[in-house]
PDB file of C-alpha atoms in Angstrom:
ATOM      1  CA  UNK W 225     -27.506 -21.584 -55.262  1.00  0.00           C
ATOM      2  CA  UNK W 226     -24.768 -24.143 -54.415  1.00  0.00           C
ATOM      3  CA  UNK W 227     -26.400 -27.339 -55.397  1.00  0.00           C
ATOM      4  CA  UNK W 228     -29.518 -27.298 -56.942  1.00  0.00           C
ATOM      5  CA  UNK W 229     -30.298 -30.779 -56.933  1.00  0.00           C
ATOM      6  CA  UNK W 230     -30.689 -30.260 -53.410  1.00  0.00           C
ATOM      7  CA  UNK W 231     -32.971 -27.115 -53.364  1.00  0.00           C
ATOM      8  CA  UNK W 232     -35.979 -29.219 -52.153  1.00  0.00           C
ATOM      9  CA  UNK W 233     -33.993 -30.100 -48.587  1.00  0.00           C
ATOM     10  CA  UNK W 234     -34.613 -28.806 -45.304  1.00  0.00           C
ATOM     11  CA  UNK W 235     -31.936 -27.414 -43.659  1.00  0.00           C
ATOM     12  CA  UNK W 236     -32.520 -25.985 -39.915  1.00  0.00           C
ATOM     13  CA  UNK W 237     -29.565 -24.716 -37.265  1.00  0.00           C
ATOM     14  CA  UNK W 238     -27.636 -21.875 -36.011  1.00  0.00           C
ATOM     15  CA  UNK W 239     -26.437 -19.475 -39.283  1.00  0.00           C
ATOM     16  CA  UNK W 240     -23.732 -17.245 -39.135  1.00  0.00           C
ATOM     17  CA  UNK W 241     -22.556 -15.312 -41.745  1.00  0.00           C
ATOM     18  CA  UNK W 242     -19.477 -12.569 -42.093  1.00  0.00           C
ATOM     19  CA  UNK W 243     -17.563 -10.954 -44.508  1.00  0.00           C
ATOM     20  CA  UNK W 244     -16.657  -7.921 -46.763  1.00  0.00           C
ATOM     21  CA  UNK W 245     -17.019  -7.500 -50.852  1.00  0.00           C
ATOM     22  CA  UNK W 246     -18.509  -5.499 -53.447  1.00  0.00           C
ATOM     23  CA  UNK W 247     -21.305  -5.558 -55.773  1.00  0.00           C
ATOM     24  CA  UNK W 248     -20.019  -4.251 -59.487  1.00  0.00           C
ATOM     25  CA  UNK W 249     -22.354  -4.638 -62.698  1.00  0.00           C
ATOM     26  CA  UNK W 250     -24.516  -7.046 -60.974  1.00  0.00           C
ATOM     27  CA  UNK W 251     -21.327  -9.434 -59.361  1.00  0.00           C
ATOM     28  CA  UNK W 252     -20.952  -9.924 -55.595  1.00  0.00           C
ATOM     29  CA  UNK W 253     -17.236  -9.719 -55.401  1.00  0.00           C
ATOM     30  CA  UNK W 254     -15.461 -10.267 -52.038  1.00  0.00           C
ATOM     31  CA  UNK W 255     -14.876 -13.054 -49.328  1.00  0.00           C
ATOM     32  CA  UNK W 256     -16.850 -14.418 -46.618  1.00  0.00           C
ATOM     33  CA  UNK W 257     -17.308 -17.362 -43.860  1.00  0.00           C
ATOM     34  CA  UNK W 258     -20.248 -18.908 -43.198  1.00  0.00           C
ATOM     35  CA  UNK W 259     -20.529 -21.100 -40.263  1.00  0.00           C
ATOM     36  CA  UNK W 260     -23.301 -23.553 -39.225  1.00  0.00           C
ATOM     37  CA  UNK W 261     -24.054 -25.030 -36.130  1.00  0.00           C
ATOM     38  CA  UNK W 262     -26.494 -27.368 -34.198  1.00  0.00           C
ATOM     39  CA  UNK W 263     -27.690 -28.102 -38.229  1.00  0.00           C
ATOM     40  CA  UNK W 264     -29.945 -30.644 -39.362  1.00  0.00           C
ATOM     41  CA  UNK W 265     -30.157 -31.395 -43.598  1.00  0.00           C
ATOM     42  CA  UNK W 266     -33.515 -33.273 -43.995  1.00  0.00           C
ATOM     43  CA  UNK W 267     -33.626 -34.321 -47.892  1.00  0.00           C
ATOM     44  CA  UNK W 268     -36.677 -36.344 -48.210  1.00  0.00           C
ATOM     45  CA  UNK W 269     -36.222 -36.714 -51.993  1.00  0.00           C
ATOM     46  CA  UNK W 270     -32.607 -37.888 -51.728  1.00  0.00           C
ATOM     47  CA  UNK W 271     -33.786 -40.011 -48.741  1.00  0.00           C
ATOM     48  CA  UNK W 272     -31.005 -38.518 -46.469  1.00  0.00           C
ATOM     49  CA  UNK W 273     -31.147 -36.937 -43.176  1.00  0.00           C
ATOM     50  CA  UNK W 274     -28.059 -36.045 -41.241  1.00  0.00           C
ATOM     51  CA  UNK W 275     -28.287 -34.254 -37.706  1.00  0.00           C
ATOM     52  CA  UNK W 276     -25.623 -32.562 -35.447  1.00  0.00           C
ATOM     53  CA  UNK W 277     -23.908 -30.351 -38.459  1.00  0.00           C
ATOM     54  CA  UNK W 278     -21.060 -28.221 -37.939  1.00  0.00           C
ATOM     55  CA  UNK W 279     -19.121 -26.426 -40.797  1.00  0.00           C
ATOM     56  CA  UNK W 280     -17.268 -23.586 -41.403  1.00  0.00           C
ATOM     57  CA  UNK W 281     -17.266 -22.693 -45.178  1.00  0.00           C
ATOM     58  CA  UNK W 282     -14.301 -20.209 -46.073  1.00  0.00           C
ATOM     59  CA  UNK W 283     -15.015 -18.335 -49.193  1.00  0.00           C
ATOM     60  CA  UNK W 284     -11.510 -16.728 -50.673  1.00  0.00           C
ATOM     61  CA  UNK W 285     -13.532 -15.630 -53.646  1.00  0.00           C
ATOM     62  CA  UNK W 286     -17.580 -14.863 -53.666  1.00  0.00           C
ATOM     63  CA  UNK W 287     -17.687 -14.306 -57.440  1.00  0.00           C
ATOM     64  CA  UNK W 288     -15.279 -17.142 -58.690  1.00  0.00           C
ATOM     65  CA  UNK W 289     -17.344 -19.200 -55.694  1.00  0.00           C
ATOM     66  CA  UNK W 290     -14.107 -20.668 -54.451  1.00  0.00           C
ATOM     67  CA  UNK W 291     -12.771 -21.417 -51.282  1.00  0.00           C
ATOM     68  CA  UNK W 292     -10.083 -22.185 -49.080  1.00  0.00           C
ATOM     69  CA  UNK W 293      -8.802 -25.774 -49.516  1.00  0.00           C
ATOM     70  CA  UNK W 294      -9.441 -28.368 -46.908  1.00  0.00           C
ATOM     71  CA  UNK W 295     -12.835 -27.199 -45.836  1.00  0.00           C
ATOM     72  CA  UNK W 296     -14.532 -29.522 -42.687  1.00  0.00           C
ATOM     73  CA  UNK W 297     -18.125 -30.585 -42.755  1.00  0.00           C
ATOM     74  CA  UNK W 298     -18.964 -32.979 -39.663  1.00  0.00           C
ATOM     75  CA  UNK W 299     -21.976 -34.258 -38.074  1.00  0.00           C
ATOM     76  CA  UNK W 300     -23.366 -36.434 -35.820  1.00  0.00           C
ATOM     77  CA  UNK W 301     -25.538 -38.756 -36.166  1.00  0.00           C
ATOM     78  CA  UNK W 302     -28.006 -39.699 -39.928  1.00  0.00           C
ATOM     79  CA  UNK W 303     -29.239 -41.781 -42.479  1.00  0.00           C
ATOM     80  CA  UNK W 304     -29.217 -42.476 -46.264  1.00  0.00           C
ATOM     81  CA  UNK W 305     -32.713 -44.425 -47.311  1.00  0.00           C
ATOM     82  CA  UNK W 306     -32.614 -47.580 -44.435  1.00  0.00           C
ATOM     83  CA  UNK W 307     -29.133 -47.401 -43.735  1.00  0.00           C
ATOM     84  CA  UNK W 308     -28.109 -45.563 -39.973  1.00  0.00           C
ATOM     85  CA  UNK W 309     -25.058 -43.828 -39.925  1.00  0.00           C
ATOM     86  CA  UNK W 310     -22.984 -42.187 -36.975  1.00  0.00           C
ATOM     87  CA  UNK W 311     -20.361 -39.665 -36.789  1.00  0.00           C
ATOM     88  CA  UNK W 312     -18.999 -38.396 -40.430  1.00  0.00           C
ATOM     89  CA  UNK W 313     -16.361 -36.022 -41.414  1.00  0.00           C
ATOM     90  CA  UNK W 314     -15.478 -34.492 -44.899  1.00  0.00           C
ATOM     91  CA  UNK W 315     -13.048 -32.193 -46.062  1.00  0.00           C
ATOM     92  CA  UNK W 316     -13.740 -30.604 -48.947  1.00  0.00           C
ATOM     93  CA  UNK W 317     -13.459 -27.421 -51.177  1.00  0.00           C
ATOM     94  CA  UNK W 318     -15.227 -25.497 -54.246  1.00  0.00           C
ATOM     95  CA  UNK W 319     -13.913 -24.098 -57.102  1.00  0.00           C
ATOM     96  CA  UNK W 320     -16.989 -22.631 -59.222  1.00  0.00           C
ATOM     97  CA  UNK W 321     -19.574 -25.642 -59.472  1.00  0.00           C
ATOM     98  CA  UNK W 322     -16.658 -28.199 -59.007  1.00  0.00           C
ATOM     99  CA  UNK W 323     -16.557 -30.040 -55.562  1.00  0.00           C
ATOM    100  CA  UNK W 324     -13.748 -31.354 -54.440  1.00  0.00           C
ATOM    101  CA  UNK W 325     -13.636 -34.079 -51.456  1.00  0.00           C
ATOM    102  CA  UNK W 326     -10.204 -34.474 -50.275  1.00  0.00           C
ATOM    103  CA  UNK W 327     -11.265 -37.357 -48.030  1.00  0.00           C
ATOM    104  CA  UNK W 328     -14.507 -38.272 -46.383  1.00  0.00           C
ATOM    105  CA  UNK W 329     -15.082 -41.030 -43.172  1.00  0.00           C
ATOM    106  CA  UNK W 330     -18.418 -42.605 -41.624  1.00  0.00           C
ATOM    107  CA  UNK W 331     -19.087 -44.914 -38.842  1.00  0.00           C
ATOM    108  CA  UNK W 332     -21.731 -47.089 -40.651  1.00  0.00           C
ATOM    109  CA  UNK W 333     -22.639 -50.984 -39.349  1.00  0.00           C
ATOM    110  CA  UNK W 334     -20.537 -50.004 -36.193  1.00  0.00           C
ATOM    111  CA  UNK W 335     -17.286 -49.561 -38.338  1.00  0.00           C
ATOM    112  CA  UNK W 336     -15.581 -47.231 -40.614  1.00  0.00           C
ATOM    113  CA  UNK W 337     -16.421 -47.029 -44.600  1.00  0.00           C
ATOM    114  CA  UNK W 338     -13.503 -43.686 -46.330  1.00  0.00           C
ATOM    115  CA  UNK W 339     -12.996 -42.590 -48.774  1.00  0.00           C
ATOM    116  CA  UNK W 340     -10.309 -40.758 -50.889  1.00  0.00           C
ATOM    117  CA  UNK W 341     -10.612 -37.897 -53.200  1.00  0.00           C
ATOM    118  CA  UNK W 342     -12.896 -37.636 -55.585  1.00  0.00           C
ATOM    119  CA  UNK W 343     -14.334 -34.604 -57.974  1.00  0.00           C
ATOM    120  CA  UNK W 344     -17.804 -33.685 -58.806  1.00  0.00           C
ATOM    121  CA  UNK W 345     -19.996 -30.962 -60.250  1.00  0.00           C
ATOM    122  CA  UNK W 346     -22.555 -29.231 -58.058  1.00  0.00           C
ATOM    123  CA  UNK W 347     -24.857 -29.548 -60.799  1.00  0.00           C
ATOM    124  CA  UNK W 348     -24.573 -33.219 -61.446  1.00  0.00           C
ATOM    125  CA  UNK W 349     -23.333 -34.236 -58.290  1.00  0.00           C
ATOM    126  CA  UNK W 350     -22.027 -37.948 -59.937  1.00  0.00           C
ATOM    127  CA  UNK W 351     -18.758 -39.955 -58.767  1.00  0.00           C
ATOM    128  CA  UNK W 352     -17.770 -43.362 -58.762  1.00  0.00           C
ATOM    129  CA  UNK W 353     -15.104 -44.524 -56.127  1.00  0.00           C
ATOM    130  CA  UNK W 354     -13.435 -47.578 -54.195  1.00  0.00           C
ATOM    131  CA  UNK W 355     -14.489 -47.236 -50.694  1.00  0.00           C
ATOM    132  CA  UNK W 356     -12.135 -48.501 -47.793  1.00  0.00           C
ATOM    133  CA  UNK W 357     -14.333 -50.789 -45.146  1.00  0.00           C
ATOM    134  CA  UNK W 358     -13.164 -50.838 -41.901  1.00  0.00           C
ATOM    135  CA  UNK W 359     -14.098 -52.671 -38.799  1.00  0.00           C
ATOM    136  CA  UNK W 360     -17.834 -53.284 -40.267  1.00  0.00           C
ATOM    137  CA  UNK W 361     -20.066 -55.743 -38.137  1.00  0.00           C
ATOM    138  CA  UNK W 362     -21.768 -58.626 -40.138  1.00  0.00           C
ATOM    139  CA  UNK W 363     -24.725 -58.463 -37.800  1.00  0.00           C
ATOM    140  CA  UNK W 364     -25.711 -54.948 -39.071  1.00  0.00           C
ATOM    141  CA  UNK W 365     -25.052 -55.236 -42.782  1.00  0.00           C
ATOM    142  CA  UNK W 366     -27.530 -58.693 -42.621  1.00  0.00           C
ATOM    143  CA  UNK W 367     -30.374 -56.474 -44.075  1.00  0.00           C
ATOM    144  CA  UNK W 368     -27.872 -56.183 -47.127  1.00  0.00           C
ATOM    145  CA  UNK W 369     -26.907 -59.535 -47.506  1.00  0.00           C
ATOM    146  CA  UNK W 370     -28.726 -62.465 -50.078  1.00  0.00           C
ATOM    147  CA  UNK W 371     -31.482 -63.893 -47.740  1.00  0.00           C
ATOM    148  CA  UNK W 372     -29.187 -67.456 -47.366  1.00  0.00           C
ATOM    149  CA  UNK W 373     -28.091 -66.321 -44.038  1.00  0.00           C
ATOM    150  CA  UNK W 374     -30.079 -65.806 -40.742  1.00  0.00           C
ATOM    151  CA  UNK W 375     -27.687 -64.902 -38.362  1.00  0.00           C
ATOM    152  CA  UNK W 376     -24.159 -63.976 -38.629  1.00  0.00           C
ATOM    153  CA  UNK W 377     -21.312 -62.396 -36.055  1.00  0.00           C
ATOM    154  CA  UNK W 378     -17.882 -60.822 -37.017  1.00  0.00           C
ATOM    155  CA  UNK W 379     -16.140 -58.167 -38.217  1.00  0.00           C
ATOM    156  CA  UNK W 380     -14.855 -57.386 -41.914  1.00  0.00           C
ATOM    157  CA  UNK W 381     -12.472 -54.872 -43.701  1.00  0.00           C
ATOM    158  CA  UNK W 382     -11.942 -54.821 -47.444  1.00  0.00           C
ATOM    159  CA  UNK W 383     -12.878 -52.298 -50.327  1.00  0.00           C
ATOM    160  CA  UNK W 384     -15.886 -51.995 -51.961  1.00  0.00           C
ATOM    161  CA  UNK W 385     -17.221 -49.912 -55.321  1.00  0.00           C
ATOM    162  CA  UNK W 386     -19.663 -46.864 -54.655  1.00  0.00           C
ATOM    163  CA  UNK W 387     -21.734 -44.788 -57.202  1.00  0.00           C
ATOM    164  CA  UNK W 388     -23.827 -41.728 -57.607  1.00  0.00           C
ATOM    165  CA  UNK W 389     -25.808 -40.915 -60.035  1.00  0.00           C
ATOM    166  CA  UNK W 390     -29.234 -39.385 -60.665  1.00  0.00           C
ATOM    167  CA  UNK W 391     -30.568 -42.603 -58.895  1.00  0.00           C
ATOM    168  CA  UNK W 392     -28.889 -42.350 -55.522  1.00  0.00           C
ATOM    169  CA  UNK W 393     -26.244 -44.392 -54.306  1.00  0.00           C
ATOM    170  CA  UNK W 394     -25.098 -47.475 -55.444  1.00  0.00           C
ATOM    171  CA  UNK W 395     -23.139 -50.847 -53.882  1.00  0.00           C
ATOM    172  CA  UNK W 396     -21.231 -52.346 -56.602  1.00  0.00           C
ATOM    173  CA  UNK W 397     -18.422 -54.954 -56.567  1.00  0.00           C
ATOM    174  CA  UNK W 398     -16.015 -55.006 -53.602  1.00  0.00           C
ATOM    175  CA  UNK W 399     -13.870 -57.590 -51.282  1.00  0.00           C
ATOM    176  CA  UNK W 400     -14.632 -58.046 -47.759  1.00  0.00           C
ATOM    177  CA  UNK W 401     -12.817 -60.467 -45.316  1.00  0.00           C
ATOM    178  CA  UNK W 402     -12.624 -61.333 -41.607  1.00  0.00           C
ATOM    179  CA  UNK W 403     -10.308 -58.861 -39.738  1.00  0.00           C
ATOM    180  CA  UNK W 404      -7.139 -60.780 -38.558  1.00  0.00           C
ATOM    181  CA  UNK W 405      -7.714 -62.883 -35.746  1.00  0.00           C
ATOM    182  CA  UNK W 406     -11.308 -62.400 -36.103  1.00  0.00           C
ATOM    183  CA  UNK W 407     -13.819 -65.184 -36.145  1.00  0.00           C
ATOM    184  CA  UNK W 408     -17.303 -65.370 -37.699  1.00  0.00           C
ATOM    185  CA  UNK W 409     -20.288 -67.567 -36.582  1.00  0.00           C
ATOM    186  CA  UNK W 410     -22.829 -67.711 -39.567  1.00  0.00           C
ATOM    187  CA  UNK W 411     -26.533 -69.442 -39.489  1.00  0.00           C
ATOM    188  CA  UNK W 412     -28.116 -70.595 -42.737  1.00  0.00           C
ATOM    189  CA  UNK W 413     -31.433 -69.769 -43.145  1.00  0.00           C
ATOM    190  CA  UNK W 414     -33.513 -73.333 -43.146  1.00  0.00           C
ATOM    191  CA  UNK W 415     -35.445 -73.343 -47.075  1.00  0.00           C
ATOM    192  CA  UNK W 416     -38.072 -76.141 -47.370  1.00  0.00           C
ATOM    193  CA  UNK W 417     -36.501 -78.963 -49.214  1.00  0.00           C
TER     194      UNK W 417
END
């Protein structure tokens, strides 16, 4: 009902659901909070799987579908396609089929990649942002990087360009340096010739 882009995904926890309204001419009417705990989201056609949910959704209006601002949505632990994440946080609201992040943060590569507000539709959920990259290991991101390099150590901050569309997610331009004071040992990968 919220997104359905996302009908497909499996969604599994501890539901909890209160409120009052009305039901006129075929319109819920009314307010309500809806809490989830313990929750797992496992979107196999999205390739994302996040685990340890908690949220507590409060709806100011049922038939506008709009709620309070700075809603929280955390978990634990997940991944998008190959890529691990740790803990996240988002806080959010909804105004109708418009999301609204306020700010969102996720330990990914043993660091930090935020970001600030953005605005997208439920039904086309499509943004492009500059992400803030903080504290990310060069170890974990190898996978990532052009095949040139076999081994590398250190830690990098910068900003980099993220995208959704009806694809997935996207990596695009960005800047990444070594943290201050920080040192990096790289290892070229040996090519015939």
């Amino acid at each position: 009902h919220v997104a359905p882009e996302f009908a497909a995904a499996a969604v599994s926890g501890t539901l909890r659901l209160n409120g009052t309204g009305t039901w006129r001419g075929g319109v819920v009417g009314g307010r309500a909070t809806v809490s989830l705990r313990d929750g797992k989201v496992d979107d196999v056609a999205h390739k994302v799987m996040l685990e340890g949910i908690a949220v507590d959704v409060e709806i100011s209006d049922l038939a506008a579908r709009r709620t309070e601002p700075a809603q929280v949505f955390t978990w634990r632990s997940g991944r998008y396609d190959v890529v691990a994440c740790g803990v996240g946080r988002s806080e959010f609201a909804l105004e109708g089929d418009q999301v609204r992040v306020n700010e969102a943060a996720i330990d990914v590569f043993g660091g930090e990649l935020s970001v600030p507000s953005l605005v997208m539709s439920t039904k086309r959920p499509e943004f492009a942002v500059v992400a803030r990259v903080n504290g990310v290991a060069v170890d974990q991101m190898l996978f990532l990087l052009p095949p040139i390099l076999a081994e590398a150590k250190g830690r990098l901050d910068g900003d980099v360009k993220l995208r959704r569309d009806a694809t997935g997610i996207q990596i695009g331009n960005g800047r990444l340096s070594l943290r201050q004071g920080e040192t990096a040992d790289l290892r070229l990968a040996v090519k015939p010739g």
